Amino acid sequence: MPEPLQKYRVPARVIHWIMAILILCIIPIGFLMVRAELERSTQNFLFITHKNVGTLLLVLFFVRAIYRWRRPPQLKPVELPKIQEFAAHATHIGLYALLLIMPLAGYVRVRAGGFPIEALDAMGIPSFVPRSEALAEFAKAVHYYGAYAFTALILMHIGAAAFHGLIRRDGIFTRMWPPVGKNS
Ligand code: HEM
Ligand code: HEM
């Protein structure tokens, strides 16, 4: 058996923080861009940013998931009450689920509605879903409700990370921080 590690491996930490930064930008952009009072040019800019960064996040999800599957974390256990361990595990599963569902629903909503995704169009990557108003409406609803569930889970996750990092200082926060640096 290899020695358990103090921290997540560097690739896992780097991907976690790149995705965290992008998500913490894309969610407020999403909520902002749907507001009717915005100027047309501002709204276009926000939509283009949202759709393309969102699509990048879908790719990053697969990079992250494949890396985790190939190199599962072998972390040194930290003594935690069972209920906290369960809550952390459940939150992480929920976060992974929404990390896939959100960009996928966004993609389907846009493509089934017949709209562009500029970066994919520039690379000549065709749509993988048929044009369908019903499918677009369904994906839109999933994306809409998912946005609130995702925001709630992320707030819980950040709250827990801050609690471990600032109050308990039990080594949970430093398993993921800093993004690069020695694993000892
Ligand atoms: C992790 C990825 C994503 C997150 C967290 C996210 C989050 C959000 C949020 C918070 C909203 C505002 C709530 C609403 O009114 O629906 C929104 C709206 C929207 N998002 Fe995303 N999004 C993601 C990926 C994508 C992708 C990949 C696309 C398309 C390629 C996309 C397309 C849209 C569109 C078109 C809207 C406007 C609402 C609608 O008409 O459906 N999103 N998104
Ligand atoms: C905003 C979007 C974020 C998402 C979607 C996200 C997602 C995740 C996921 C899925 C894990 C589990 C990793 C694994 O075991 O494979 C994780 C771990 C972790 N995240 Fe985040 N995260 C986000 C932001 C943050 C932020 C802002 C912080 C710090 C304030 C943070 C701190 C941590 C820590 C400390 C861990 C390790 C927890 C442990 O070892 O039990 N995350 N994150």
XYZ file of C-alpha atoms and ligand atoms in Angstrom:
270
model
C 0.000 0.000 0.000
C 1.417 3.471 -0.906
C 1.717 6.065 1.917
C -1.490 8.131 2.354
C -1.103 11.762 1.258
C -1.616 14.933 3.302
C -3.133 16.770 0.342
C -4.930 16.137 -2.917
C -2.422 15.695 -5.743
C -1.399 18.876 -7.587
C -3.455 18.180 -10.769
C -6.604 17.624 -8.654
C -5.971 20.838 -6.712
C -5.205 22.901 -9.833
C -8.371 21.702 -11.622
C -10.475 22.283 -8.472
C -9.353 25.919 -8.217
C -9.568 26.705 -11.938
C -13.134 25.352 -11.964
C -14.009 27.143 -8.710
C -12.889 30.520 -10.121
C -14.754 29.988 -13.404
C -17.928 28.895 -11.595
C -17.810 31.796 -9.168
C -17.777 34.072 -12.260
C -20.274 32.216 -14.430
C -23.082 32.016 -11.850
C -23.397 35.780 -11.223
C -23.020 36.353 -14.981
C -25.922 33.906 -15.541
C -28.217 35.603 -13.040
C -27.255 39.049 -14.378
C -27.551 38.392 -18.112
C -31.214 37.295 -17.945
C -32.288 40.671 -16.516
C -34.423 42.575 -18.999
C -33.152 46.076 -18.149
C -29.620 45.369 -19.442
C -28.330 47.157 -22.529
C -28.374 44.878 -25.576
C -24.596 44.959 -26.185
C -23.812 44.220 -22.519
C -26.301 41.364 -22.553
C -24.767 39.880 -25.717
C -21.297 40.049 -24.205
C -22.464 38.325 -21.001
C -24.343 35.602 -22.923
C -21.333 34.850 -25.130
C -19.036 34.699 -22.097
C -21.498 32.502 -20.184
C -22.090 29.986 -22.977
C -18.440 29.582 -23.911
C -16.986 29.464 -20.385
C -19.821 27.067 -19.492
C -18.838 24.784 -22.363
C -15.205 24.899 -21.222
C -16.442 23.817 -17.771
C -18.108 20.773 -19.341
C -14.746 19.750 -20.826
C -12.995 20.401 -17.489
C -15.574 18.234 -15.722
C -14.510 15.240 -17.833
C -10.804 16.003 -17.293
C -11.425 16.132 -13.551
C -13.625 13.039 -13.416
C -11.236 10.940 -15.515
C -8.262 12.066 -13.419
C -10.106 11.170 -10.198
C -11.066 7.786 -11.595
C -7.498 7.020 -12.733
C -5.807 8.486 -9.627
C -8.269 8.382 -6.724
C -7.202 10.569 -3.774
C -5.344 8.595 -1.095
C -5.744 11.020 1.762
C -4.600 10.531 5.310
C -7.845 10.319 7.309
C -8.844 13.300 9.464
C -10.907 12.459 12.580
C -14.393 13.902 11.986
C -17.816 13.284 13.570
C -19.707 10.726 11.423
C -22.436 13.247 10.575
C -19.879 15.737 9.207
C -18.192 13.033 7.173
C -21.552 12.053 5.712
C -22.505 15.702 4.989
C -19.182 16.320 3.215
C -19.559 13.171 1.146
C -23.158 13.970 0.173
C -22.242 17.570 -0.727
C -19.350 16.434 -2.919
C -21.583 13.966 -4.782
C -24.151 16.740 -5.306
C -21.460 19.126 -6.532
C -20.111 16.574 -9.004
C -23.643 15.838 -10.253
C -24.367 19.533 -10.844
C -20.927 20.116 -12.365
C -22.140 17.775 -15.112
C -25.873 18.570 -15.218
C -25.501 22.385 -15.378
C -23.253 22.736 -18.448
C -24.977 19.804 -20.159
C -28.433 21.353 -19.651
C -27.072 24.730 -20.839
C -25.610 23.101 -23.935
C -28.812 21.224 -24.781
C -30.968 24.298 -24.117
C -28.896 26.412 -26.526
C -28.340 23.784 -29.240
C -31.906 22.417 -29.228
C -33.071 26.033 -29.492
C -30.869 26.488 -32.579
C -28.515 29.104 -31.057
C -24.744 29.450 -31.538
C -21.930 28.446 -29.194
C -19.264 30.626 -30.715
C -16.119 28.687 -29.722
C -17.523 25.349 -30.914
C -18.832 26.912 -34.140
C -15.408 28.463 -34.828
C -13.833 24.994 -34.452
C -16.450 23.485 -36.797
C -17.898 21.240 -34.050
C -21.525 20.529 -34.987
C -24.470 20.297 -32.594
C -24.945 16.920 -30.921
C -28.656 17.447 -30.257
C -31.567 17.888 -32.694
C -33.533 21.150 -32.955
C -36.562 20.786 -30.680
C -38.511 23.431 -28.813
C -39.780 20.833 -26.293
C -36.226 19.628 -25.539
C -34.982 23.229 -25.283
C -37.750 24.096 -22.808
C -37.043 20.991 -20.708
C -33.298 21.744 -20.584
C -34.066 25.372 -19.749
C -36.104 24.285 -16.697
C -33.365 21.878 -15.560
C -30.779 24.670 -15.943
C -32.974 27.151 -14.076
C -33.736 24.969 -11.022
C -30.229 23.480 -11.114
C -28.787 27.007 -10.815
C -30.467 27.466 -7.413
C -29.534 23.986 -6.154
C -25.930 24.505 -7.301
C -25.711 27.942 -5.660
C -27.041 26.514 -2.367
C -24.592 23.582 -2.389
C -21.656 25.854 -3.237
C -22.543 28.196 -0.358
C -22.659 25.218 2.027
C -19.370 23.922 0.621
C -17.616 27.292 1.004
C -19.071 27.685 4.499
C -17.737 24.255 5.491
C -14.324 24.998 3.917
C -14.113 28.314 5.824
C -15.143 26.586 9.072
C -12.392 23.984 8.672
C -9.805 26.499 7.447
C -10.417 29.372 9.852
C -11.987 27.865 12.979
C -11.184 24.157 13.300
C -7.849 24.333 11.448
C -7.957 20.540 11.277
C -6.118 20.070 7.987
C -9.210 19.669 5.766
C -8.816 23.059 4.102
C -5.091 22.558 3.505
C -5.785 19.272 1.679
C -7.040 21.435 -1.189
C -4.953 24.580 -0.561
C -2.621 25.881 -1.904
C -3.308 24.793 -5.493
C 0.362 23.948 -6.083
C 3.133 22.987 -3.714
C 4.655 20.064 -1.849
C 2.479 17.200 -0.660
C 3.893 16.599 2.803
C -21.267 25.061 -14.792
C -21.868 25.603 -15.829
C -23.001 26.571 -15.765
C -23.558 27.241 -14.708
C -23.173 27.150 -13.230
C -24.618 28.082 -15.236
C -25.415 28.924 -14.468
C -26.448 29.693 -14.961
C -27.280 30.578 -14.177
C -27.102 30.841 -12.683
C -28.205 31.130 -14.997
C -29.315 32.117 -14.602
C -30.556 31.362 -14.157
C -31.568 31.203 -15.271
O -32.310 32.159 -15.511
O -31.633 30.118 -15.907
C -27.971 30.611 -16.322
C -28.709 30.931 -17.455
C -28.401 30.495 -18.733
N -27.367 29.657 -19.101
Fe -26.032 28.785 -17.840
N -24.684 27.900 -16.598
C -23.719 26.999 -16.962
C -23.430 26.556 -18.238
C -24.084 26.960 -19.383
C -23.769 26.518 -20.725
C -22.666 25.533 -21.101
C -24.646 27.136 -21.565
C -24.777 27.039 -23.058
C -23.848 26.616 -23.872
C -25.522 27.963 -20.748
C -26.559 28.729 -21.228
C -27.409 29.492 -20.464
C -28.518 30.248 -21.016
C -28.921 30.346 -22.486
C -29.145 30.879 -19.927
C -30.349 31.837 -19.960
C -31.581 31.167 -19.488
C -32.242 30.452 -20.584
O -32.810 31.080 -21.468
O -32.189 29.205 -20.580
N -25.146 27.844 -19.433
N -26.900 29.731 -16.277
C -17.333 27.260 -6.535
C -17.291 26.058 -6.973
C -16.713 24.854 -6.268
C -17.000 23.584 -6.600
C -17.954 23.122 -7.706
C -16.246 22.725 -5.708
C -16.277 21.341 -5.746
C -15.564 20.498 -4.924
C -15.606 19.062 -4.964
C -16.482 18.243 -5.913
C -14.765 18.588 -4.019
C -14.463 17.123 -3.710
C -13.136 16.786 -4.320
C -12.895 15.304 -4.432
O -12.835 14.602 -3.432
O -12.761 14.848 -5.591
C -14.164 19.741 -3.360
C -13.268 19.695 -2.335
C -12.864 20.797 -1.616
N -13.179 22.124 -1.859
Fe -14.328 22.810 -3.332
N -15.512 23.496 -4.842
C -15.773 24.828 -5.143
C -15.250 25.934 -4.493
C -14.490 25.885 -3.348
C -14.084 27.036 -2.571
C -14.384 28.499 -2.928
C -13.380 26.555 -1.497
C -12.745 27.306 -0.360
C -13.255 28.364 0.211
C -13.326 25.119 -1.625
C -12.674 24.267 -0.763
C -12.592 22.904 -0.873
C -11.857 22.047 0.054
C -11.084 22.497 1.275
C -12.027 20.720 -0.409
C -11.455 19.442 0.220
C -12.498 18.861 1.134
C -12.079 17.530 1.708
O -10.937 17.137 1.591
O -12.947 16.857 2.298
N -14.024 24.740 -2.756
N -14.690 20.893 -3.937
